[in-house]
Amino acid sequence: MNDATSSAAAAPARPVLDVWCELQCPDCHAALDDLRALRAHYGDRLDIRLRHFPLAKHKHAYVAAQAAEEALEQGQGWPYIEAVLARSEELGKRGEKLLLEVAGELGLDAEELDTALIDGRHLLIVDADQAEGKAIGVTGTPTYVIGGERLDGGTSQEGLRARIEEIADRLLAQEDTGETQRG
């Protein structure tokens, strides 16, 4: 999910953490606390972007990624992502019904979300994220990329948040001293 890529041609003014994720993945569910902590700690100083990497072994991951994009369009991207990730096991059993239910619970236009899933308006975003992930070596979720470093959270989340914070702090210090090159 590209929450902050409306100015894609311009270099980001702040460090970016790309999180290659899928909403039916139990490891991504486990990583949710770390993502919340990072968002709370850094606020607007760190651009955290969810990138879609639906895995074939999870039947509803691809449609969930599309639903997340529609939630973003409706202004509720992160709340929707967090709500679906919190119910990742239930998503495996209920599929689209759960996605629509969560949309309704958050006050989204569930009918529009359903229409988006039918007409496939977000397919290209999901496919592009997945292709980019494969191109940089993502094989599982969650995988983090920050400051040019790829960190695999699919095997263990242990120590990853500390490593992400270490890299983010270094990038922010460079930003503060003007060492970061602008593109």
GROMACS .gro file of N, CA, C and O in nm, residues 8 37 57 64 72 77 90-92 96 114 118 127 130 132 144 173 175:
model
   72
    8ALA      N    1   0.552   1.050  -0.624
    8ALA     CA    2   0.644   0.941  -0.653
    8ALA      C    3   0.770   0.988  -0.726
    8ALA      O    4   0.876   0.930  -0.711
   37ALA      N    5   0.414   0.022   1.731
   37ALA     CA    6   0.516   0.088   1.813
   37ALA      C    7   0.602   0.181   1.729
   37ALA      O    8   0.634   0.293   1.773
   57LYS      N    9  -0.015  -1.957  -0.080
   57LYS     CA   10  -0.068  -2.052   0.019
   57LYS      C   11  -0.185  -1.994   0.099
   57LYS      O   12  -0.253  -2.068   0.170
   64ALA      N   13  -0.768  -0.959  -0.013
   64ALA     CA   14  -0.751  -0.872   0.104
   64ALA      C   15  -0.661  -0.753   0.070
   64ALA      O   16  -0.685  -0.641   0.118
   72LEU      N   17  -0.780   0.241   0.173
   72LEU     CA   18  -0.692   0.358   0.161
   72LEU      C   19  -0.762   0.467   0.081
   72LEU      O   20  -0.761   0.584   0.120
   77GLY      N   21  -0.695   0.348   0.544
   77GLY     CA   22  -0.598   0.244   0.511
   77GLY      C   23  -0.542   0.170   0.631
   77GLY      O   24  -0.559   0.049   0.645
   90GLU      N   25  -0.928  -1.564   1.109
   90GLU     CA   26  -1.069  -1.561   1.068
   90GLU      C   27  -1.081  -1.532   0.918
   90GLU      O   28  -1.169  -1.586   0.850
   91LEU      N   29  -0.992  -1.449   0.866
   91LEU     CA   30  -0.992  -1.420   0.722
   91LEU      C   31  -0.974  -1.549   0.643
   91LEU      O   32  -1.038  -1.568   0.539
   92GLY      N   33  -0.890  -1.638   0.691
   92GLY     CA   34  -0.868  -1.765   0.624
   92GLY      C   35  -0.994  -1.848   0.612
   92GLY      O   36  -1.010  -1.925   0.518
   96GLU      N   37  -1.396  -1.297   0.181
   96GLU     CA   38  -1.454  -1.166   0.146
   96GLU      C   39  -1.561  -1.121   0.244
   96GLU      O   40  -1.577  -1.001   0.268
  114ASP      N   41  -1.697  -0.371  -0.204
  114ASP     CA   42  -1.739  -0.490  -0.278
  114ASP      C   43  -1.729  -0.467  -0.429
  114ASP      O   44  -1.678  -0.552  -0.503
  118ILE      N   45  -1.498  -0.655  -0.722
  118ILE     CA   46  -1.557  -0.712  -0.843
  118ILE      C   47  -1.490  -0.654  -0.969
  118ILE      O   48  -1.455  -0.727  -1.061
  127ASP      N   49  -0.038  -0.608  -0.795
  127ASP     CA   50   0.056  -0.679  -0.882
  127ASP      C   51   0.191  -0.608  -0.889
  127ASP      O   52   0.296  -0.673  -0.889
  130GLN      N   53   0.385  -0.669  -0.567
  130GLN     CA   54   0.437  -0.805  -0.563
  130GLN      C   55   0.556  -0.822  -0.658
  130GLN      O   56   0.657  -0.883  -0.622
  132GLU      N   57   0.764  -0.588  -0.761
  132GLU     CA   58   0.879  -0.516  -0.704
  132GLU      C   59   0.941  -0.597  -0.591
  132GLU      O   60   1.063  -0.606  -0.579
  144TYR      N   61   1.098  -0.631   0.562
  144TYR     CA   62   1.113  -0.486   0.577
  144TYR      C   63   1.230  -0.439   0.492
  144TYR      O   64   1.332  -0.507   0.482
  173ALA      N   65   1.920   1.118   1.160
  173ALA     CA   66   2.035   1.201   1.199
  173ALA      C   67   2.102   1.259   1.075
  173ALA      O   68   2.142   1.376   1.074
  175GLU      N   69   1.950   1.317   0.794
  175GLU     CA   70   1.854   1.417   0.745
  175GLU      C   71   1.870   1.548   0.822
  175GLU      O   72   1.873   1.656   0.765
   0.00000   0.00000   0.00000
